[in-house]
PDB file of C-alpha atoms in Angstrom:
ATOM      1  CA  UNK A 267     192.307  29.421  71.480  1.00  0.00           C
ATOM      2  CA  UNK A 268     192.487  33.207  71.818  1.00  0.00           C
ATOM      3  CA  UNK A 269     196.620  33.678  72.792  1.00  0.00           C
ATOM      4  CA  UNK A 270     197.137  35.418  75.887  1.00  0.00           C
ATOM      5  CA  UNK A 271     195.954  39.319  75.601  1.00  0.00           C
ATOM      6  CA  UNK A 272     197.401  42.394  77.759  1.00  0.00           C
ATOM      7  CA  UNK A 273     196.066  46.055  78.477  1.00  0.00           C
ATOM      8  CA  UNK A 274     197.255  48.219  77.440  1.00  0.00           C
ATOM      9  CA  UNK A 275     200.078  48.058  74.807  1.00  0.00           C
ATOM     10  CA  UNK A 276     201.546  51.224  75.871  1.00  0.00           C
ATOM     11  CA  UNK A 277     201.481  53.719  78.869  1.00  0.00           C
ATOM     12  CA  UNK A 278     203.119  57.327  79.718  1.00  0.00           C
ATOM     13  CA  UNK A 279     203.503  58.008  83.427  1.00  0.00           C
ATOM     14  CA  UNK A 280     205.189  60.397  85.315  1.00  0.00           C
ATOM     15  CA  UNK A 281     207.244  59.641  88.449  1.00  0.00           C
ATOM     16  CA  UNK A 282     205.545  59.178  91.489  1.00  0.00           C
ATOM     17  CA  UNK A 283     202.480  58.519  89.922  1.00  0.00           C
ATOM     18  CA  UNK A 284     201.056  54.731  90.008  1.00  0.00           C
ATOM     19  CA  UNK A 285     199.714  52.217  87.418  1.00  0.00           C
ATOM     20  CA  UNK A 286     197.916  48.813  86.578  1.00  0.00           C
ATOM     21  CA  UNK A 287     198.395  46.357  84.187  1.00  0.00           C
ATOM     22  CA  UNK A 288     195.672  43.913  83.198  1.00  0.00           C
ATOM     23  CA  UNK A 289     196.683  40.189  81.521  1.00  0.00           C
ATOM     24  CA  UNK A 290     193.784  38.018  80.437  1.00  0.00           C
ATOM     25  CA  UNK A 291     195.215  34.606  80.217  1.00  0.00           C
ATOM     26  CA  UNK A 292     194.715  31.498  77.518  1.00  0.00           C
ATOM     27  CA  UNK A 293     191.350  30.055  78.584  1.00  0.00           C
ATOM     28  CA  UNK A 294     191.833  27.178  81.129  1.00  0.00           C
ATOM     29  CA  UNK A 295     195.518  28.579  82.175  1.00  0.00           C
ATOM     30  CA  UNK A 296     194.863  29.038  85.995  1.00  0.00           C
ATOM     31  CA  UNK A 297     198.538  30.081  86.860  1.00  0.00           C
ATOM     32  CA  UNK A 298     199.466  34.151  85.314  1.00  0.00           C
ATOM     33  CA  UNK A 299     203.259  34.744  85.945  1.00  0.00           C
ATOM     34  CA  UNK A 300     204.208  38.778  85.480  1.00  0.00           C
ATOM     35  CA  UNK A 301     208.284  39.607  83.764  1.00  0.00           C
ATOM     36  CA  UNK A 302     209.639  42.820  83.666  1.00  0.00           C
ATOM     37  CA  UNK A 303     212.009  43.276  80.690  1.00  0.00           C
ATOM     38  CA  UNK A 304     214.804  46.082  80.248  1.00  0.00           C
ATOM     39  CA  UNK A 305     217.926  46.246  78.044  1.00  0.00           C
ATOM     40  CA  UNK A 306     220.129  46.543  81.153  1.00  0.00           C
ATOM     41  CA  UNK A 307     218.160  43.755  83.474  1.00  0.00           C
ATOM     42  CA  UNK A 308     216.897  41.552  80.872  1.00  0.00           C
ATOM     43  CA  UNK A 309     213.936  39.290  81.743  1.00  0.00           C
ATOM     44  CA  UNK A 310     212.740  39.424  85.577  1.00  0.00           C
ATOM     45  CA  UNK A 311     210.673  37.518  87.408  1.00  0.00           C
ATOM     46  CA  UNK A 312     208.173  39.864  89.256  1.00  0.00           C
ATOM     47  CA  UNK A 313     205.799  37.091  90.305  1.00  0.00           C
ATOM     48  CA  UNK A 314     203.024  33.944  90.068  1.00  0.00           C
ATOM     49  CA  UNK A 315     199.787  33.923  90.572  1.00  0.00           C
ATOM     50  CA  UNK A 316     197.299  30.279  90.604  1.00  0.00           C
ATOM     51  CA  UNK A 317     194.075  30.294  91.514  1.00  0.00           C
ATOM     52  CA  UNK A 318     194.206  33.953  93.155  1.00  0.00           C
ATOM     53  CA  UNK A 319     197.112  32.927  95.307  1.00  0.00           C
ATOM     54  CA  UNK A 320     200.690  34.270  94.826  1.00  0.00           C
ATOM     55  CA  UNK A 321     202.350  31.625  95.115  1.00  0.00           C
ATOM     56  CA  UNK A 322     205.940  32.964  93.595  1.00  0.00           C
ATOM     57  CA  UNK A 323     207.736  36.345  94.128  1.00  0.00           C
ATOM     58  CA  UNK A 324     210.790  37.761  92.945  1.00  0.00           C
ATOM     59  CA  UNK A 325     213.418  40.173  94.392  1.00  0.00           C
ATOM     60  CA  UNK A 326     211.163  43.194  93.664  1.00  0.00           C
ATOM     61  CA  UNK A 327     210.525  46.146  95.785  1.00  0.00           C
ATOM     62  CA  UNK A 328     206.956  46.288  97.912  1.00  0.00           C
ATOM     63  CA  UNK A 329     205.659  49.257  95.165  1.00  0.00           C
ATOM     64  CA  UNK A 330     205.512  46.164  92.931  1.00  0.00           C
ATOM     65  CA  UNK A 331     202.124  44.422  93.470  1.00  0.00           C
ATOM     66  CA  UNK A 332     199.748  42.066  91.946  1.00  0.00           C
ATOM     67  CA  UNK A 333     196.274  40.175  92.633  1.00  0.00           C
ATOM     68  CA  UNK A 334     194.334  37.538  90.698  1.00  0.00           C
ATOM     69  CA  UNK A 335     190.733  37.330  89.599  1.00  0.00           C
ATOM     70  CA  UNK A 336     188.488  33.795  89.870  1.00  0.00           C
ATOM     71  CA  UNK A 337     187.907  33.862  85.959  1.00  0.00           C
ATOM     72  CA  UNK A 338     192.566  33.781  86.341  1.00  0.00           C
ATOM     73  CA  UNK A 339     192.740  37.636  84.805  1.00  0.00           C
ATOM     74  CA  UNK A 340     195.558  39.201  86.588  1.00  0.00           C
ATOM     75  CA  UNK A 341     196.332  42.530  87.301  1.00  0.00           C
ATOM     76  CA  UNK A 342     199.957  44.181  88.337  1.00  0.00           C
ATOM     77  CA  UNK A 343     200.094  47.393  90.502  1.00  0.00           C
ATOM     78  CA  UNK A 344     203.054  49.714  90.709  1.00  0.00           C
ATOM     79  CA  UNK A 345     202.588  52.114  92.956  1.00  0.00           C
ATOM     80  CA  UNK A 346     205.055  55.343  93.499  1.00  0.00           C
ATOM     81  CA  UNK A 347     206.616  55.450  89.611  1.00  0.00           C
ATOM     82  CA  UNK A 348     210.289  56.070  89.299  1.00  0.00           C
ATOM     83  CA  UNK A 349     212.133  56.329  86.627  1.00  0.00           C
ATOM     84  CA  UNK A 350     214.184  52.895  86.446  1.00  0.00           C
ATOM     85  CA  UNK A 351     210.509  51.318  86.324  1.00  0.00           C
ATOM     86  CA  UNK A 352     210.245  52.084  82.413  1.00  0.00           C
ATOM     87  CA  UNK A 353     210.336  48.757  80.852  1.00  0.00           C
ATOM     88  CA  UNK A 354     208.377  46.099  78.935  1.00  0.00           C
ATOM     89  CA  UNK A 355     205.735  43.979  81.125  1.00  0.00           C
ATOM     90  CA  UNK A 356     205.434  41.041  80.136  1.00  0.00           C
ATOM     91  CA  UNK A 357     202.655  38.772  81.464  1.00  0.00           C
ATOM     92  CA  UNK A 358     202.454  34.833  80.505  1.00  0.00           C
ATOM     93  CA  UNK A 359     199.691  32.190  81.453  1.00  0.00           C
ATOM     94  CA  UNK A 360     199.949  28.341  81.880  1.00  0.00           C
ATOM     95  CA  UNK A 361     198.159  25.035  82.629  1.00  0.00           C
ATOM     96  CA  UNK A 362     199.122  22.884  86.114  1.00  0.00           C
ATOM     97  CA  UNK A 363     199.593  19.339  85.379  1.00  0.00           C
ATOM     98  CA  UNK A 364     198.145  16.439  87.322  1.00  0.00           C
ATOM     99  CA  UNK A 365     201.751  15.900  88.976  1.00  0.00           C
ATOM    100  CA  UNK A 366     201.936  19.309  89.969  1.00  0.00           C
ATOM    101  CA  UNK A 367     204.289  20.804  87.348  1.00  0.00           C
ATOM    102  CA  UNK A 368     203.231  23.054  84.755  1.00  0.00           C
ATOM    103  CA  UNK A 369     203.356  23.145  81.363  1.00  0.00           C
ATOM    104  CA  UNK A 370     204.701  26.086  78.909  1.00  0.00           C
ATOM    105  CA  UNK A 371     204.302  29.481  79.676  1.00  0.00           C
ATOM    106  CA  UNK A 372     202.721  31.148  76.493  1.00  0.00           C
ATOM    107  CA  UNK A 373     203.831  34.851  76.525  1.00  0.00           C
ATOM    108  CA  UNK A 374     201.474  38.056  76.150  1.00  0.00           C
ATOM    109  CA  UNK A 375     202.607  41.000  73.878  1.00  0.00           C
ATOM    110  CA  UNK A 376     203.755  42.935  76.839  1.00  0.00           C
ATOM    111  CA  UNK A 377     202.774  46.466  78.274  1.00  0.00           C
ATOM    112  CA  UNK A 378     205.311  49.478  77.446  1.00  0.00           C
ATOM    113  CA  UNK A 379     205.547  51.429  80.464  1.00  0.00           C
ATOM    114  CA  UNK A 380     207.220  54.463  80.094  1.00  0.00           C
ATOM    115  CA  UNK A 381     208.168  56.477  82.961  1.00  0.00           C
ATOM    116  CA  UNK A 382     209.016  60.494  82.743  1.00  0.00           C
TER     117      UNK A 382
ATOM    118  CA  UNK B 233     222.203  31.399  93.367  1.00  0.00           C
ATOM    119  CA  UNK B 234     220.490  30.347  90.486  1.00  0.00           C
ATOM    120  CA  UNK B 235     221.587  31.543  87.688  1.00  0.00           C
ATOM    121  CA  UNK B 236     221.349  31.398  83.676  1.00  0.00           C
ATOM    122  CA  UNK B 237     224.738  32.448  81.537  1.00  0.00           C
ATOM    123  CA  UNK B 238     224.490  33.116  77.757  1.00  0.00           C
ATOM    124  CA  UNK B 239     228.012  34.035  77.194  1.00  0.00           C
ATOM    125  CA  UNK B 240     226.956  35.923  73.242  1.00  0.00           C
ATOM    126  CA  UNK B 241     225.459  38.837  72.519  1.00  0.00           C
ATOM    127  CA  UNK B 242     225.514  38.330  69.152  1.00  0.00           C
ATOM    128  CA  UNK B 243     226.291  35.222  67.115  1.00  0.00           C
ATOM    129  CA  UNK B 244     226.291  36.021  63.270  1.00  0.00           C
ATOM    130  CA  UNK B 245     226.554  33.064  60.808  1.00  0.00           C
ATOM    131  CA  UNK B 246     226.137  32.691  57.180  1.00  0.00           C
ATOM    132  CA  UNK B 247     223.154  31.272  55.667  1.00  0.00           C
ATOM    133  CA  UNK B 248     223.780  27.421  55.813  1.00  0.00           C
ATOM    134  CA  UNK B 249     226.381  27.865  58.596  1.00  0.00           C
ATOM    135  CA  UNK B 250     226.338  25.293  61.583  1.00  0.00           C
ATOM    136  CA  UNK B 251     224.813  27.009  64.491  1.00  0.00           C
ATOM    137  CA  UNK B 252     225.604  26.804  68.782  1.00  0.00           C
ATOM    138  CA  UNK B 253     223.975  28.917  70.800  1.00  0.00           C
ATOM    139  CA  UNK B 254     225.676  28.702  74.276  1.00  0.00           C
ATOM    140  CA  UNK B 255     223.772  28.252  77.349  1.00  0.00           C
ATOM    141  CA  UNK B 256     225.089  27.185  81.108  1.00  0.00           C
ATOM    142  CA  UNK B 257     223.180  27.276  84.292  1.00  0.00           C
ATOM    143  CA  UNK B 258     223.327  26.897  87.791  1.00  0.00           C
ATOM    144  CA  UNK B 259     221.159  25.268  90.157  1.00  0.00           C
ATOM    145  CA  UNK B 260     221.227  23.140  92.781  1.00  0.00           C
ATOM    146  CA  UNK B 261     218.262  20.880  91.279  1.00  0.00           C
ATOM    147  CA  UNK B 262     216.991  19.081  89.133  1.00  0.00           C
ATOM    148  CA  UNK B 263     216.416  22.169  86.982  1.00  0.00           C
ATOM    149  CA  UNK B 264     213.701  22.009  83.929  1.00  0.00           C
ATOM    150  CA  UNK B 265     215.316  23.868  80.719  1.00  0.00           C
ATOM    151  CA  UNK B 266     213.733  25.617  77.598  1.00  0.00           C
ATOM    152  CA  UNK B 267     214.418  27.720  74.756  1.00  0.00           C
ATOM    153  CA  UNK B 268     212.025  30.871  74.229  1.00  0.00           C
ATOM    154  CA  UNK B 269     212.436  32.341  70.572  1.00  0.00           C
ATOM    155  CA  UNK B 270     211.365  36.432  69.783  1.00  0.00           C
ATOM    156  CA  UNK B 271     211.389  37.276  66.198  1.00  0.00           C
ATOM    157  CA  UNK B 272     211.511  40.569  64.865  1.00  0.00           C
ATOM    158  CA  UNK B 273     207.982  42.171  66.247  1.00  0.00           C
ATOM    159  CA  UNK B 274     206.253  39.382  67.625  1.00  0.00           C
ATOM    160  CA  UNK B 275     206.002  37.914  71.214  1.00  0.00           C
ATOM    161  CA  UNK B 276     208.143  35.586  73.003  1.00  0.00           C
ATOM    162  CA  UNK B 277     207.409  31.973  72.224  1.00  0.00           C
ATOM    163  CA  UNK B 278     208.689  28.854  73.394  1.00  0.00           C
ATOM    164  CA  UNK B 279     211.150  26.975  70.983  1.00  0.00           C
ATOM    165  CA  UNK B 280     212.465  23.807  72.712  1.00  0.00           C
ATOM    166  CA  UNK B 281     211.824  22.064  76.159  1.00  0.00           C
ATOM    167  CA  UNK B 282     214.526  19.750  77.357  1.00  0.00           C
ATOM    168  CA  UNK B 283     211.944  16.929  78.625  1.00  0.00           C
ATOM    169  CA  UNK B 284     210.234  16.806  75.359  1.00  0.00           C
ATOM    170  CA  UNK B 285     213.916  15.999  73.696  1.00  0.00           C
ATOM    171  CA  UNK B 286     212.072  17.107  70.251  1.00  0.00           C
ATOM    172  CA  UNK B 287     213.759  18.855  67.312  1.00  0.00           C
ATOM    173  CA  UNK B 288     211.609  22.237  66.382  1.00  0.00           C
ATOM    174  CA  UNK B 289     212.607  23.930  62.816  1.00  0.00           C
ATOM    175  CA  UNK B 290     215.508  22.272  62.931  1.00  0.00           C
ATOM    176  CA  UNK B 291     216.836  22.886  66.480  1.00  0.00           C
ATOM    177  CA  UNK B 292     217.848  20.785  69.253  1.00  0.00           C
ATOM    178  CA  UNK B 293     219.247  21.128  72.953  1.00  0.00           C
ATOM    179  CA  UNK B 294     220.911  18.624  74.935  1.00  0.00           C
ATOM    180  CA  UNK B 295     220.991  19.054  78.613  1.00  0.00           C
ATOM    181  CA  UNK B 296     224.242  18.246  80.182  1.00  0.00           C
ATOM    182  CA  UNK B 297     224.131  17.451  83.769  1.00  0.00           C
ATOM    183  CA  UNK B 298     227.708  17.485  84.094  1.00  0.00           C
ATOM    184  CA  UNK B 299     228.584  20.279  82.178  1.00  0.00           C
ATOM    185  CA  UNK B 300     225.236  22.508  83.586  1.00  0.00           C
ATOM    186  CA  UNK B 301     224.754  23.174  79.529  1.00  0.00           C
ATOM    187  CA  UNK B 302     221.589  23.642  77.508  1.00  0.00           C
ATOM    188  CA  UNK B 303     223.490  24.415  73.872  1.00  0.00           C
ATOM    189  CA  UNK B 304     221.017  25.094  71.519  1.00  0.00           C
ATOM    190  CA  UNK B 305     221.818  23.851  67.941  1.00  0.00           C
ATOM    191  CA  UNK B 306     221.168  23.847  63.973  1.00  0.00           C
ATOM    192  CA  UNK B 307     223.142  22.127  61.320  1.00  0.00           C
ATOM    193  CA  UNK B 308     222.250  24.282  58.714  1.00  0.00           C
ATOM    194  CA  UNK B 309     220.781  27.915  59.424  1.00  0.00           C
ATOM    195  CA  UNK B 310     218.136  29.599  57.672  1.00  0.00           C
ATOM    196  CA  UNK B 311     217.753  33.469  57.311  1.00  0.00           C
ATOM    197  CA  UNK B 312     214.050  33.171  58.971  1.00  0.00           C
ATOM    198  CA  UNK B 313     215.818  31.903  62.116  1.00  0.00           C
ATOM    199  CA  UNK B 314     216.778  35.667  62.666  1.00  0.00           C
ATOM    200  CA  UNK B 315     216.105  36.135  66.253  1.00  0.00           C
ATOM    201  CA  UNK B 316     216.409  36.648  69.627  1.00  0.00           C
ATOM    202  CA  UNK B 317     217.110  33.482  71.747  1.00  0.00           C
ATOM    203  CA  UNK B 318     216.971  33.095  75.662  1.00  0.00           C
ATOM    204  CA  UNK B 319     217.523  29.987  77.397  1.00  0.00           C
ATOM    205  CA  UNK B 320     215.306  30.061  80.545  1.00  0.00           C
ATOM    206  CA  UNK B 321     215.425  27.692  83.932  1.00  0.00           C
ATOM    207  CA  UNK B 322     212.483  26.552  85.792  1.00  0.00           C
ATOM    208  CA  UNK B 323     212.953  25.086  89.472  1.00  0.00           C
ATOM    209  CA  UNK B 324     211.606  22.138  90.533  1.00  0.00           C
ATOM    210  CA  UNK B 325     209.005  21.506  93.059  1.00  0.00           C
ATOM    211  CA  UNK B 326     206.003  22.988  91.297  1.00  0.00           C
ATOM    212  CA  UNK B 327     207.298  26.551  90.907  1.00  0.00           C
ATOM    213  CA  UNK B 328     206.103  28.103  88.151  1.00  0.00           C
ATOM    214  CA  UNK B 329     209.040  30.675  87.543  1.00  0.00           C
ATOM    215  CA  UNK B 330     210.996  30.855  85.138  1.00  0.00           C
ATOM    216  CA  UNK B 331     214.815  32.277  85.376  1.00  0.00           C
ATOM    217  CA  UNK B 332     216.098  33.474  81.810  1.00  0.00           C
ATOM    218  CA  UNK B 333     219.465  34.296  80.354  1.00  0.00           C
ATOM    219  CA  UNK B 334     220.284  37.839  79.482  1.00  0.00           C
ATOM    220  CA  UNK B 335     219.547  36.764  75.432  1.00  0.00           C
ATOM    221  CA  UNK B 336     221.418  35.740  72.335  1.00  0.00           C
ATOM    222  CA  UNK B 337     220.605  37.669  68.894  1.00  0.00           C
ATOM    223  CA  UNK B 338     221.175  35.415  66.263  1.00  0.00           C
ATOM    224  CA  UNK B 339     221.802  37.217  63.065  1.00  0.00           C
ATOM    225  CA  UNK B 340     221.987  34.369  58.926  1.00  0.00           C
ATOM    226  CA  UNK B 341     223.172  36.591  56.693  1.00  0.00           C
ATOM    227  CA  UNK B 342     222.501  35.572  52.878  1.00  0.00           C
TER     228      UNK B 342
END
């Protein structure tokens, strides 16, 4: 299976300006979590998407949006670009099990966002 | 608040060297723990998963209830396990969110 695949690899924005991401996930993965990654920060959870529904959301601001396709491609908005916003975007896709869990979340490459 | 604590930076070892990479969490669940791996240039993958209680390259992680601990560990390291390590918490109840520590960059030296 074709791993999970992001768009693009690197961006230059300036502030105040917006952007999307784009994550294609593993074929069959229904549920596309988004992570933002900084040196100061770490790994974030932004949020989780299943089956077009958001179903998860972390303690981001409201510039920080997202939406989910029916073929489970998701796509991140940030909207109003500052500064602190430069980081790696990291998107990751997963299966749901019977019970309800889910199993691993296989990681994309990640989208460089770089804010001036 | 839920929360994952990876108390090193940096661990560096000798090649051969017994290896502990701390982890501690808290939750007030029944909390689902994993090790994600990130070598030098290439994405974040998943190492270990404390339900599957398997051994990967070497590695294993016991979760202690009592202790909130996730250690991951290697008798004998290996240069190739030159990394960065996180130790990541999922909740319970079907939430597909993972909550990682801030990273531990394991550096075998020859």
């Amino acid at each position: 299976k074709a791993g999970v695949t992001q768009t693009p690899r690197y961006l230059i924005k300036t502030r105040g300006q917006q952007v999307t991401l784009s994550c294609s996930p593993i074929s069959g993965h229904r549920s596309v979590s988004w992570y933002q990654q900084t040196p100061g920060q770490g790994l974030q959870f932004l949020f989780e998407y299943f089956s077009e529904t958001q179903r998860n959301k972390g303690n981001f601001p409201g510039r920080f949006s997202g939406r989910q396709f029916s073929n489970s491609r998701s796509e991140m908005n940030v909207s109003t670009l500052e500064l602190g916003d430069s980081a790696l975007y990291l998107c990751a896709s997963s299966s749901r099990l019977a019970g309800g869990s889910y199993n691993e979340q296989f990681f994309g490459p990640g989208t460089r966002l770089t804010v001036l | 608040a839920q929360r994952v604590t990876q108390p090193e930076k940096l661990l560096s070892v000798f090649k051969g060297a017994p290896v502990e990479l701390k982890c501690n969490y808290s939750y007030s669940g029944s909390p689902e723990l994993f090790w994600y791996v990130q070598y030098s240039r290439q994405r974040l993958q998943l190492l270990l998963r404390h339900i599957s209680r398997e051994s990967i390259k070497g590695f294993t992680a016991d979760l202690n209830k009592g202790e909130t601990s996730f250690h991951l560990k290697k008798p004998f390291a290996q240069e190739e396990d030159s990394a960065m390590y996180y130790c990541a918490l999922m909740f319970s109840g079907g939430y597909n969110k993972l909550i990682f520590g801030a990273g531990t960059r394991l550096a075998v030296h020859p």
